[in-house]
Amino acid sequence: MASILISPPAAEPLTLEEAKLFLRLDGGDEDALVSALIAAARGHVEAVTGRALMHQGWRVFRDAWPSRRIVRLPRPPLAGVDAVTVYDADGVAALLDAPLYSADKA
C-alpha cells in the first residue's frame, strides 16, 4: 500500500509566537528557523507514532483488495473519506457510491 500526502496541515500544533515565548526569543531574526523546527518536530512525532497530529489529506493506493476486504488506512485518526475509486483490469476507473463502503473512525 502506498500513500501520498495531498493536503498538508493548514497550521502547526504550536504557533511561532508560542515557541518564541518558550525559547525566550525576541525579535524576528530566527523566525524562519523556529518555524522550520516546529514543522520538523511535528513530522518527526508523526513518523515515530504513525499518527497524524493535525488535520491533513492523504491519497491511498492499493494494488488489490485485501483478503478480508478491509483496507486499513495510514495516519489515524480518520476524519473522513472523500472518495473511493476502483479500477478494473483494463484500467477504467469507477467511483464507488458512499453506501457501498463504510469507514470505521475508531
PDB file of N, CA and C in Angstrom:
ATOM      1  N   MET A   1       0.846  -1.164   0.000  1.00  0.00           N
ATOM      2  CA  MET A   1       0.000   0.000   0.000  1.00  0.00           C
ATOM      3  C   MET A   1       0.896   1.233   0.000  1.00  0.00           C
ATOM      4  N   ALA A   2       0.556   2.171  -0.841  1.00  0.00           N
ATOM      5  CA  ALA A   2       1.279   3.435  -0.891  1.00  0.00           C
ATOM      6  C   ALA A   2       0.332   4.556  -0.500  1.00  0.00           C
ATOM      7  N   SER A   3       0.862   5.573   0.121  1.00  0.00           N
ATOM      8  CA  SER A   3       0.051   6.728   0.477  1.00  0.00           C
ATOM      9  C   SER A   3       0.835   7.998   0.170  1.00  0.00           C
ATOM     10  N   ILE A   4       0.101   9.015  -0.278  1.00  0.00           N
ATOM     11  CA  ILE A   4       0.707  10.287  -0.653  1.00  0.00           C
ATOM     12  C   ILE A   4      -0.032  11.408   0.069  1.00  0.00           C
ATOM     13  N   LEU A   5       0.723  12.293   0.684  1.00  0.00           N
ATOM     14  CA  LEU A   5       0.135  13.467   1.329  1.00  0.00           C
ATOM     15  C   LEU A   5      -0.308  14.432   0.236  1.00  0.00           C
ATOM     16  N   ILE A   6      -1.622  14.736   0.177  1.00  0.00           N
ATOM     17  CA  ILE A   6      -2.116  15.645  -0.858  1.00  0.00           C
ATOM     18  C   ILE A   6      -2.482  17.019  -0.311  1.00  0.00           C
ATOM     19  N   SER A   7      -2.779  17.106   0.975  1.00  0.00           N
ATOM     20  CA  SER A   7      -3.013  18.424   1.576  1.00  0.00           C
ATOM     21  C   SER A   7      -2.401  18.428   2.979  1.00  0.00           C
ATOM     22  N   PRO A   8      -1.271  19.120   3.125  1.00  0.00           N
ATOM     23  CA  PRO A   8      -0.595  19.151   4.423  1.00  0.00           C
ATOM     24  C   PRO A   8      -1.416  19.939   5.449  1.00  0.00           C
ATOM     25  N   PRO A   9      -1.051  19.846   6.705  1.00  0.00           N
ATOM     26  CA  PRO A   9      -1.779  20.597   7.729  1.00  0.00           C
ATOM     27  C   PRO A   9      -1.793  22.094   7.422  1.00  0.00           C
ATOM     28  N   ALA A  10      -2.927  22.724   7.682  1.00  0.00           N
ATOM     29  CA  ALA A  10      -3.057  24.164   7.448  1.00  0.00           C
ATOM     30  C   ALA A  10      -2.285  24.964   8.490  1.00  0.00           C
ATOM     31  N   ALA A  11      -2.058  24.369   9.641  1.00  0.00           N
ATOM     32  CA  ALA A  11      -1.328  25.037  10.724  1.00  0.00           C
ATOM     33  C   ALA A  11      -0.547  23.987  11.496  1.00  0.00           C
ATOM     34  N   GLU A  12       0.406  24.446  12.250  1.00  0.00           N
ATOM     35  CA  GLU A  12       1.193  23.552  13.100  1.00  0.00           C
ATOM     36  C   GLU A  12       0.558  23.499  14.490  1.00  0.00           C
ATOM     37  N   PRO A  13       0.874  22.468  15.273  1.00  0.00           N
ATOM     38  CA  PRO A  13       0.286  22.358  16.608  1.00  0.00           C
ATOM     39  C   PRO A  13       0.780  23.430  17.581  1.00  0.00           C
ATOM     40  N   LEU A  14       1.835  24.115  17.219  1.00  0.00           N
ATOM     41  CA  LEU A  14       2.426  25.151  18.054  1.00  0.00           C
ATOM     42  C   LEU A  14       2.661  26.377  17.177  1.00  0.00           C
ATOM     43  N   THR A  15       2.245  27.542  17.616  1.00  0.00           N
ATOM     44  CA  THR A  15       2.465  28.747  16.822  1.00  0.00           C
ATOM     45  C   THR A  15       3.900  29.245  16.996  1.00  0.00           C
ATOM     46  N   LEU A  16       4.316  30.056  16.049  1.00  0.00           N
ATOM     47  CA  LEU A  16       5.639  30.664  16.134  1.00  0.00           C
ATOM     48  C   LEU A  16       5.767  31.482  17.415  1.00  0.00           C
ATOM     49  N   GLU A  17       4.730  32.228  17.758  1.00  0.00           N
ATOM     50  CA  GLU A  17       4.758  33.062  18.963  1.00  0.00           C
ATOM     51  C   GLU A  17       4.899  32.218  20.225  1.00  0.00           C
ATOM     52  N   GLU A  18       4.190  31.085  20.292  1.00  0.00           N
ATOM     53  CA  GLU A  18       4.290  30.209  21.452  1.00  0.00           C
ATOM     54  C   GLU A  18       5.699  29.626  21.581  1.00  0.00           C
ATOM     55  N   ALA A  19       6.271  29.227  20.470  1.00  0.00           N
ATOM     56  CA  ALA A  19       7.625  28.670  20.500  1.00  0.00           C
ATOM     57  C   ALA A  19       8.642  29.726  20.904  1.00  0.00           C
ATOM     58  N   LYS A  20       8.506  30.944  20.358  1.00  0.00           N
ATOM     59  CA  LYS A  20       9.444  32.012  20.704  1.00  0.00           C
ATOM     60  C   LYS A  20       9.322  32.394  22.178  1.00  0.00           C
ATOM     61  N   LEU A  21       8.111  32.378  22.698  1.00  0.00           N
ATOM     62  CA  LEU A  21       7.914  32.669  24.122  1.00  0.00           C
ATOM     63  C   LEU A  21       8.597  31.601  24.973  1.00  0.00           C
ATOM     64  N   PHE A  22       8.424  30.337  24.616  1.00  0.00           N
ATOM     65  CA  PHE A  22       9.062  29.251  25.350  1.00  0.00           C
ATOM     66  C   PHE A  22      10.582  29.347  25.274  1.00  0.00           C
ATOM     67  N   LEU A  23      11.101  29.677  24.096  1.00  0.00           N
ATOM     68  CA  LEU A  23      12.549  29.762  23.888  1.00  0.00           C
ATOM     69  C   LEU A  23      13.153  31.079  24.360  1.00  0.00           C
ATOM     70  N   ARG A  24      12.299  32.005  24.773  1.00  0.00           N
ATOM     71  CA  ARG A  24      12.713  33.339  25.220  1.00  0.00           C
ATOM     72  C   ARG A  24      13.488  34.074  24.122  1.00  0.00           C
ATOM     73  N   LEU A  25      12.883  34.056  22.905  1.00  0.00           N
ATOM     74  CA  LEU A  25      13.480  34.749  21.774  1.00  0.00           C
ATOM     75  C   LEU A  25      12.731  36.050  21.518  1.00  0.00           C
ATOM     76  N   ASP A  26      13.465  37.133  21.370  1.00  0.00           N
ATOM     77  CA  ASP A  26      12.891  38.416  20.998  1.00  0.00           C
ATOM     78  C   ASP A  26      13.279  38.726  19.558  1.00  0.00           C
ATOM     79  N   GLY A  27      12.489  39.527  18.893  1.00  0.00           N
ATOM     80  CA  GLY A  27      12.816  39.904  17.523  1.00  0.00           C
ATOM     81  C   GLY A  27      12.442  38.801  16.541  1.00  0.00           C
ATOM     82  N   GLY A  28      12.744  39.063  15.266  1.00  0.00           N
ATOM     83  CA  GLY A  28      12.344  38.120  14.231  1.00  0.00           C
ATOM     84  C   GLY A  28      13.490  37.487  13.478  1.00  0.00           C
ATOM     85  N   ASP A  29      14.717  37.617  14.018  1.00  0.00           N
ATOM     86  CA  ASP A  29      15.885  37.098  13.304  1.00  0.00           C
ATOM     87  C   ASP A  29      15.830  35.585  13.089  1.00  0.00           C
ATOM     88  N   GLU A  30      15.236  34.855  14.005  1.00  0.00           N
ATOM     89  CA  GLU A  30      15.235  33.384  13.942  1.00  0.00           C
ATOM     90  C   GLU A  30      13.867  32.812  13.582  1.00  0.00           C
ATOM     91  N   ASP A  31      12.943  33.648  13.098  1.00  0.00           N
ATOM     92  CA  ASP A  31      11.581  33.178  12.828  1.00  0.00           C
ATOM     93  C   ASP A  31      11.532  32.031  11.823  1.00  0.00           C
ATOM     94  N   ALA A  32      12.278  32.129  10.745  1.00  0.00           N
ATOM     95  CA  ALA A  32      12.260  31.076   9.725  1.00  0.00           C
ATOM     96  C   ALA A  32      12.788  29.763  10.296  1.00  0.00           C
ATOM     97  N   LEU A  33      13.853  29.839  11.075  1.00  0.00           N
ATOM     98  CA  LEU A  33      14.425  28.639  11.682  1.00  0.00           C
ATOM     99  C   LEU A  33      13.460  28.007  12.670  1.00  0.00           C
ATOM    100  N   VAL A  34      12.867  28.819  13.540  1.00  0.00           N
ATOM    101  CA  VAL A  34      11.939  28.292  14.548  1.00  0.00           C
ATOM    102  C   VAL A  34      10.724  27.669  13.863  1.00  0.00           C
ATOM    103  N   SER A  35      10.205  28.305  12.816  1.00  0.00           N
ATOM    104  CA  SER A  35       9.061  27.743  12.075  1.00  0.00           C
ATOM    105  C   SER A  35       9.421  26.404  11.452  1.00  0.00           C
ATOM    106  N   ALA A  36      10.613  26.310  10.876  1.00  0.00           N
ATOM    107  CA  ALA A  36      11.062  25.052  10.280  1.00  0.00           C
ATOM    108  C   ALA A  36      11.227  23.971  11.343  1.00  0.00           C
ATOM    109  N   LEU A  37      11.719  24.341  12.513  1.00  0.00           N
ATOM    110  CA  LEU A  37      11.892  23.367  13.593  1.00  0.00           C
ATOM    111  C   LEU A  37      10.553  22.868  14.126  1.00  0.00           C
ATOM    112  N   ILE A  38       9.555  23.739  14.169  1.00  0.00           N
ATOM    113  CA  ILE A  38       8.213  23.317  14.599  1.00  0.00           C
ATOM    114  C   ILE A  38       7.668  22.278  13.634  1.00  0.00           C
ATOM    115  N   ALA A  39       7.767  22.550  12.330  1.00  0.00           N
ATOM    116  CA  ALA A  39       7.276  21.608  11.312  1.00  0.00           C
ATOM    117  C   ALA A  39       8.051  20.299  11.364  1.00  0.00           C
ATOM    118  N   ALA A  40       9.366  20.381  11.551  1.00  0.00           N
ATOM    119  CA  ALA A  40      10.188  19.172  11.629  1.00  0.00           C
ATOM    120  C   ALA A  40       9.829  18.344  12.857  1.00  0.00           C
ATOM    121  N   ALA A  41       9.561  18.993  13.967  1.00  0.00           N
ATOM    122  CA  ALA A  41       9.197  18.277  15.190  1.00  0.00           C
ATOM    123  C   ALA A  41       7.858  17.563  15.009  1.00  0.00           C
ATOM    124  N   ARG A  42       6.883  18.242  14.412  1.00  0.00           N
ATOM    125  CA  ARG A  42       5.599  17.600  14.148  1.00  0.00           C
ATOM    126  C   ARG A  42       5.788  16.398  13.227  1.00  0.00           C
ATOM    127  N   GLY A  43       6.542  16.581  12.159  1.00  0.00           N
ATOM    128  CA  GLY A  43       6.788  15.487  11.226  1.00  0.00           C
ATOM    129  C   GLY A  43       7.471  14.300  11.883  1.00  0.00           C
ATOM    130  N   HIS A  44       8.414  14.580  12.764  1.00  0.00           N
ATOM    131  CA  HIS A  44       9.117  13.506  13.469  1.00  0.00           C
ATOM    132  C   HIS A  44       8.167  12.742  14.391  1.00  0.00           C
ATOM    133  N   VAL A  45       7.358  13.460  15.155  1.00  0.00           N
ATOM    134  CA  VAL A  45       6.406  12.801  16.058  1.00  0.00           C
ATOM    135  C   VAL A  45       5.413  11.961  15.256  1.00  0.00           C
ATOM    136  N   GLU A  46       4.936  12.482  14.124  1.00  0.00           N
ATOM    137  CA  GLU A  46       4.006  11.720  13.288  1.00  0.00           C
ATOM    138  C   GLU A  46       4.677  10.465  12.722  1.00  0.00           C
ATOM    139  N   ALA A  47       5.930  10.580  12.325  1.00  0.00           N
ATOM    140  CA  ALA A  47       6.647   9.432  11.770  1.00  0.00           C
ATOM    141  C   ALA A  47       6.879   8.359  12.832  1.00  0.00           C
ATOM    142  N   VAL A  48       7.233   8.767  14.030  1.00  0.00           N
ATOM    143  CA  VAL A  48       7.510   7.809  15.102  1.00  0.00           C
ATOM    144  C   VAL A  48       6.230   7.133  15.588  1.00  0.00           C
ATOM    145  N   THR A  49       5.156   7.906  15.734  1.00  0.00           N
ATOM    146  CA  THR A  49       3.908   7.357  16.270  1.00  0.00           C
ATOM    147  C   THR A  49       3.012   6.749  15.196  1.00  0.00           C
ATOM    148  N   GLY A  50       3.217   7.139  13.927  1.00  0.00           N
ATOM    149  CA  GLY A  50       2.352   6.662  12.856  1.00  0.00           C
ATOM    150  C   GLY A  50       0.980   7.309  12.889  1.00  0.00           C
ATOM    151  N   ARG A  51       0.836   8.405  13.605  1.00  0.00           N
ATOM    152  CA  ARG A  51      -0.442   9.102  13.742  1.00  0.00           C
ATOM    153  C   ARG A  51      -0.319  10.536  13.249  1.00  0.00           C
ATOM    154  N   ALA A  52      -1.420  11.092  12.787  1.00  0.00           N
ATOM    155  CA  ALA A  52      -1.457  12.487  12.351  1.00  0.00           C
ATOM    156  C   ALA A  52      -1.819  13.364  13.544  1.00  0.00           C
ATOM    157  N   LEU A  53      -1.049  14.399  13.771  1.00  0.00           N
ATOM    158  CA  LEU A  53      -1.348  15.325  14.865  1.00  0.00           C
ATOM    159  C   LEU A  53      -2.327  16.408  14.440  1.00  0.00           C
ATOM    160  N   MET A  54      -2.318  16.748  13.165  1.00  0.00           N
ATOM    161  CA  MET A  54      -3.159  17.817  12.640  1.00  0.00           C
ATOM    162  C   MET A  54      -3.947  17.276  11.451  1.00  0.00           C
ATOM    163  N   HIS A  55      -5.090  17.919  11.134  1.00  0.00           N
ATOM    164  CA  HIS A  55      -5.919  17.506  10.006  1.00  0.00           C
ATOM    165  C   HIS A  55      -5.118  17.638   8.712  1.00  0.00           C
ATOM    166  N   GLN A  56      -5.118  16.570   7.896  1.00  0.00           N
ATOM    167  CA  GLN A  56      -4.386  16.561   6.633  1.00  0.00           C
ATOM    168  C   GLN A  56      -5.039  15.573   5.687  1.00  0.00           C
ATOM    169  N   GLY A  57      -4.796  15.732   4.404  1.00  0.00           N
ATOM    170  CA  GLY A  57      -5.408  14.865   3.405  1.00  0.00           C
ATOM    171  C   GLY A  57      -4.399  13.914   2.792  1.00  0.00           C
ATOM    172  N   TRP A  58      -4.787  12.655   2.673  1.00  0.00           N
ATOM    173  CA  TRP A  58      -3.918  11.620   2.119  1.00  0.00           C
ATOM    174  C   TRP A  58      -4.644  10.883   1.000  1.00  0.00           C
ATOM    175  N   ARG A  59      -3.904  10.432  -0.006  1.00  0.00           N
ATOM    176  CA  ARG A  59      -4.422   9.558  -1.047  1.00  0.00           C
ATOM    177  C   ARG A  59      -3.728   8.209  -0.868  1.00  0.00           C
ATOM    178  N   VAL A  60      -4.538   7.147  -0.803  1.00  0.00           N
ATOM    179  CA  VAL A  60      -4.021   5.807  -0.549  1.00  0.00           C
ATOM    180  C   VAL A  60      -4.242   4.952  -1.792  1.00  0.00           C
ATOM    181  N   PHE A  61      -3.229   4.174  -2.164  1.00  0.00           N
ATOM    182  CA  PHE A  61      -3.289   3.301  -3.331  1.00  0.00           C
ATOM    183  C   PHE A  61      -3.094   1.855  -2.890  1.00  0.00           C
ATOM    184  N   ARG A  62      -3.915   0.965  -3.425  1.00  0.00           N
ATOM    185  CA  ARG A  62      -3.775  -0.476  -3.187  1.00  0.00           C
ATOM    186  C   ARG A  62      -3.694  -1.159  -4.545  1.00  0.00           C
ATOM    187  N   ASP A  63      -2.889  -2.206  -4.657  1.00  0.00           N
ATOM    188  CA  ASP A  63      -2.806  -2.958  -5.904  1.00  0.00           C
ATOM    189  C   ASP A  63      -3.942  -3.971  -6.033  1.00  0.00           C
ATOM    190  N   ALA A  64      -4.479  -4.405  -4.904  1.00  0.00           N
ATOM    191  CA  ALA A  64      -5.554  -5.397  -4.909  1.00  0.00           C
ATOM    192  C   ALA A  64      -6.329  -5.285  -3.599  1.00  0.00           C
ATOM    193  N   TRP A  65      -7.544  -5.861  -3.608  1.00  0.00           N
ATOM    194  CA  TRP A  65      -8.324  -5.882  -2.379  1.00  0.00           C
ATOM    195  C   TRP A  65      -7.672  -6.833  -1.387  1.00  0.00           C
ATOM    196  N   PRO A  66      -7.623  -6.473  -0.116  1.00  0.00           N
ATOM    197  CA  PRO A  66      -7.120  -7.411   0.889  1.00  0.00           C
ATOM    198  C   PRO A  66      -8.097  -8.586   1.030  1.00  0.00           C
ATOM    199  N   SER A  67      -7.621  -9.688   1.552  1.00  0.00           N
ATOM    200  CA  SER A  67      -8.430 -10.915   1.611  1.00  0.00           C
ATOM    201  C   SER A  67      -9.737 -10.727   2.384  1.00  0.00           C
ATOM    202  N   ARG A  68      -9.727  -9.958   3.446  1.00  0.00           N
ATOM    203  CA  ARG A  68     -10.947  -9.748   4.235  1.00  0.00           C
ATOM    204  C   ARG A  68     -11.719  -8.517   3.777  1.00  0.00           C
ATOM    205  N   ARG A  69     -11.248  -7.858   2.693  1.00  0.00           N
ATOM    206  CA  ARG A  69     -11.877  -6.677   2.096  1.00  0.00           C
ATOM    207  C   ARG A  69     -11.918  -5.490   3.066  1.00  0.00           C
ATOM    208  N   ILE A  70     -10.969  -5.473   3.983  1.00  0.00           N
ATOM    209  CA  ILE A  70     -10.830  -4.360   4.917  1.00  0.00           C
ATOM    210  C   ILE A  70      -9.541  -3.635   4.570  1.00  0.00           C
ATOM    211  N   VAL A  71      -9.658  -2.361   4.261  1.00  0.00           N
ATOM    212  CA  VAL A  71      -8.486  -1.547   3.934  1.00  0.00           C
ATOM    213  C   VAL A  71      -8.131  -0.726   5.159  1.00  0.00           C
ATOM    214  N   ARG A  72      -6.979  -0.991   5.711  1.00  0.00           N
ATOM    215  CA  ARG A  72      -6.525  -0.218   6.869  1.00  0.00           C
ATOM    216  C   ARG A  72      -5.797   1.015   6.355  1.00  0.00           C
ATOM    217  N   LEU A  73      -6.224   2.165   6.820  1.00  0.00           N
ATOM    218  CA  LEU A  73      -5.667   3.417   6.339  1.00  0.00           C
ATOM    219  C   LEU A  73      -4.550   3.904   7.253  1.00  0.00           C
ATOM    220  N   PRO A  74      -3.539   4.554   6.673  1.00  0.00           N
ATOM    221  CA  PRO A  74      -2.431   5.072   7.482  1.00  0.00           C
ATOM    222  C   PRO A  74      -2.818   6.363   8.194  1.00  0.00           C
ATOM    223  N   ARG A  75      -2.004   6.742   9.136  1.00  0.00           N
ATOM    224  CA  ARG A  75      -2.100   8.029   9.830  1.00  0.00           C
ATOM    225  C   ARG A  75      -3.436   8.277  10.529  1.00  0.00           C
ATOM    226  N   PRO A  76      -3.832   7.414  11.462  1.00  0.00           N
ATOM    227  CA  PRO A  76      -5.044   7.718  12.222  1.00  0.00           C
ATOM    228  C   PRO A  76      -4.847   8.986  13.038  1.00  0.00           C
ATOM    229  N   PRO A  77      -5.863   9.617  13.526  1.00  0.00           N
ATOM    230  CA  PRO A  77      -7.259   9.227  13.449  1.00  0.00           C
ATOM    231  C   PRO A  77      -7.888   9.647  12.119  1.00  0.00           C
ATOM    232  N   LEU A  78      -8.858   8.875  11.671  1.00  0.00           N
ATOM    233  CA  LEU A  78      -9.547   9.146  10.415  1.00  0.00           C
ATOM    234  C   LEU A  78     -10.635  10.180  10.650  1.00  0.00           C
ATOM    235  N   ALA A  79     -10.608  11.258   9.865  1.00  0.00           N
ATOM    236  CA  ALA A  79     -11.653  12.277   9.949  1.00  0.00           C
ATOM    237  C   ALA A  79     -12.782  11.975   8.974  1.00  0.00           C
ATOM    238  N   GLY A  80     -12.456  11.365   7.846  1.00  0.00           N
ATOM    239  CA  GLY A  80     -13.470  11.038   6.853  1.00  0.00           C
ATOM    240  C   GLY A  80     -12.837  10.532   5.573  1.00  0.00           C
ATOM    241  N   VAL A  81     -13.699  10.000   4.699  1.00  0.00           N
ATOM    242  CA  VAL A  81     -13.264   9.512   3.396  1.00  0.00           C
ATOM    243  C   VAL A  81     -13.957  10.366   2.346  1.00  0.00           C
ATOM    244  N   ASP A  82     -13.177  10.997   1.477  1.00  0.00           N
ATOM    245  CA  ASP A  82     -13.748  11.848   0.431  1.00  0.00           C
ATOM    246  C   ASP A  82     -14.281  11.044  -0.737  1.00  0.00           C
ATOM    247  N   ALA A  83     -13.557   9.994  -1.145  1.00  0.00           N
ATOM    248  CA  ALA A  83     -13.975   9.204  -2.297  1.00  0.00           C
ATOM    249  C   ALA A  83     -13.230   7.878  -2.296  1.00  0.00           C
ATOM    250  N   VAL A  84     -13.856   6.882  -2.938  1.00  0.00           N
ATOM    251  CA  VAL A  84     -13.220   5.589  -3.164  1.00  0.00           C
ATOM    252  C   VAL A  84     -13.340   5.306  -4.655  1.00  0.00           C
ATOM    253  N   THR A  85     -12.196   5.131  -5.304  1.00  0.00           N
ATOM    254  CA  THR A  85     -12.159   4.841  -6.732  1.00  0.00           C
ATOM    255  C   THR A  85     -11.511   3.479  -6.929  1.00  0.00           C
ATOM    256  N   VAL A  86     -12.159   2.636  -7.718  1.00  0.00           N
ATOM    257  CA  VAL A  86     -11.596   1.330  -8.045  1.00  0.00           C
ATOM    258  C   VAL A  86     -11.362   1.268  -9.547  1.00  0.00           C
ATOM    259  N   TYR A  87     -10.392   0.463  -9.945  1.00  0.00           N
ATOM    260  CA  TYR A  87     -10.042   0.313 -11.358  1.00  0.00           C
ATOM    261  C   TYR A  87     -10.226  -1.138 -11.770  1.00  0.00           C
ATOM    262  N   ASP A  88     -10.802  -1.353 -12.951  1.00  0.00           N
ATOM    263  CA  ASP A  88     -10.954  -2.725 -13.444  1.00  0.00           C
ATOM    264  C   ASP A  88      -9.659  -3.178 -14.121  1.00  0.00           C
ATOM    265  N   ALA A  89      -9.671  -4.381 -14.668  1.00  0.00           N
ATOM    266  CA  ALA A  89      -8.462  -4.956 -15.274  1.00  0.00           C
ATOM    267  C   ALA A  89      -7.959  -4.135 -16.452  1.00  0.00           C
ATOM    268  N   ASP A  90      -8.847  -3.377 -17.088  1.00  0.00           N
ATOM    269  CA  ASP A  90      -8.453  -2.542 -18.234  1.00  0.00           C
ATOM    270  C   ASP A  90      -8.008  -1.156 -17.812  1.00  0.00           C
ATOM    271  N   GLY A  91      -8.025  -0.870 -16.514  1.00  0.00           N
ATOM    272  CA  GLY A  91      -7.608   0.434 -16.017  1.00  0.00           C
ATOM    273  C   GLY A  91      -8.693   1.489 -16.037  1.00  0.00           C
ATOM    274  N   VAL A  92      -9.948   1.064 -16.214  1.00  0.00           N
ATOM    275  CA  VAL A  92     -11.071   2.003 -16.235  1.00  0.00           C
ATOM    276  C   VAL A  92     -11.499   2.288 -14.794  1.00  0.00           C
ATOM    277  N   ALA A  93     -11.575   3.568 -14.456  1.00  0.00           N
ATOM    278  CA  ALA A  93     -11.902   3.977 -13.086  1.00  0.00           C
ATOM    279  C   ALA A  93     -13.408   3.999 -12.867  1.00  0.00           C
ATOM    280  N   ALA A  94     -13.806   3.621 -11.653  1.00  0.00           N
ATOM    281  CA  ALA A  94     -15.203   3.706 -11.238  1.00  0.00           C
ATOM    282  C   ALA A  94     -15.232   4.261  -9.819  1.00  0.00           C
ATOM    283  N   LEU A  95     -16.010   5.297  -9.613  1.00  0.00           N
ATOM    284  CA  LEU A  95     -16.161   5.908  -8.297  1.00  0.00           C
ATOM    285  C   LEU A  95     -17.244   5.149  -7.541  1.00  0.00           C
ATOM    286  N   LEU A  96     -16.919   4.636  -6.368  1.00  0.00           N
ATOM    287  CA  LEU A  96     -17.905   3.903  -5.568  1.00  0.00           C
ATOM    288  C   LEU A  96     -18.854   4.874  -4.891  1.00  0.00           C
ATOM    289  N   ASP A  97     -20.132   4.523  -4.895  1.00  0.00           N
ATOM    290  CA  ASP A  97     -21.119   5.308  -4.161  1.00  0.00           C
ATOM    291  C   ASP A  97     -20.905   5.095  -2.665  1.00  0.00           C
ATOM    292  N   ALA A  98     -21.145   6.127  -1.887  1.00  0.00           N
ATOM    293  CA  ALA A  98     -20.914   6.070  -0.437  1.00  0.00           C
ATOM    294  C   ALA A  98     -21.618   4.900   0.257  1.00  0.00           C
ATOM    295  N   PRO A  99     -22.839   4.504  -0.139  1.00  0.00           N
ATOM    296  CA  PRO A  99     -23.458   3.366   0.553  1.00  0.00           C
ATOM    297  C   PRO A  99     -22.732   2.032   0.344  1.00  0.00           C
ATOM    298  N   LEU A 100     -21.815   1.971  -0.610  1.00  0.00           N
ATOM    299  CA  LEU A 100     -21.115   0.722  -0.895  1.00  0.00           C
ATOM    300  C   LEU A 100     -19.878   0.498  -0.025  1.00  0.00           C
ATOM    301  N   TYR A 101     -19.526   1.467   0.792  1.00  0.00           N
ATOM    302  CA  TYR A 101     -18.390   1.294   1.700  1.00  0.00           C
ATOM    303  C   TYR A 101     -18.689   1.998   3.014  1.00  0.00           C
ATOM    304  N   SER A 102     -17.955   1.636   4.040  1.00  0.00           N
ATOM    305  CA  SER A 102     -18.110   2.300   5.326  1.00  0.00           C
ATOM    306  C   SER A 102     -16.739   2.576   5.899  1.00  0.00           C
ATOM    307  N   ALA A 103     -16.659   3.592   6.713  1.00  0.00           N
ATOM    308  CA  ALA A 103     -15.397   3.965   7.348  1.00  0.00           C
ATOM    309  C   ALA A 103     -15.563   3.844   8.854  1.00  0.00           C
ATOM    310  N   ASP A 104     -14.701   3.067   9.451  1.00  0.00           N
ATOM    311  CA  ASP A 104     -14.695   2.911  10.909  1.00  0.00           C
ATOM    312  C   ASP A 104     -13.671   3.895  11.459  1.00  0.00           C
ATOM    313  N   LYS A 105     -14.132   4.981  12.051  1.00  0.00           N
ATOM    314  CA  LYS A 105     -13.226   6.028  12.533  1.00  0.00           C
ATOM    315  C   LYS A 105     -12.517   5.629  13.812  1.00  0.00           C
ATOM    316  N   ALA A 106     -12.920   4.535  14.417  1.00  0.00           N
ATOM    317  CA  ALA A 106     -12.242   4.079  15.636  1.00  0.00           C
ATOM    318  C   ALA A 106     -10.920   3.476  15.270  1.00  0.00           C
TER     319      ALA A 106
END
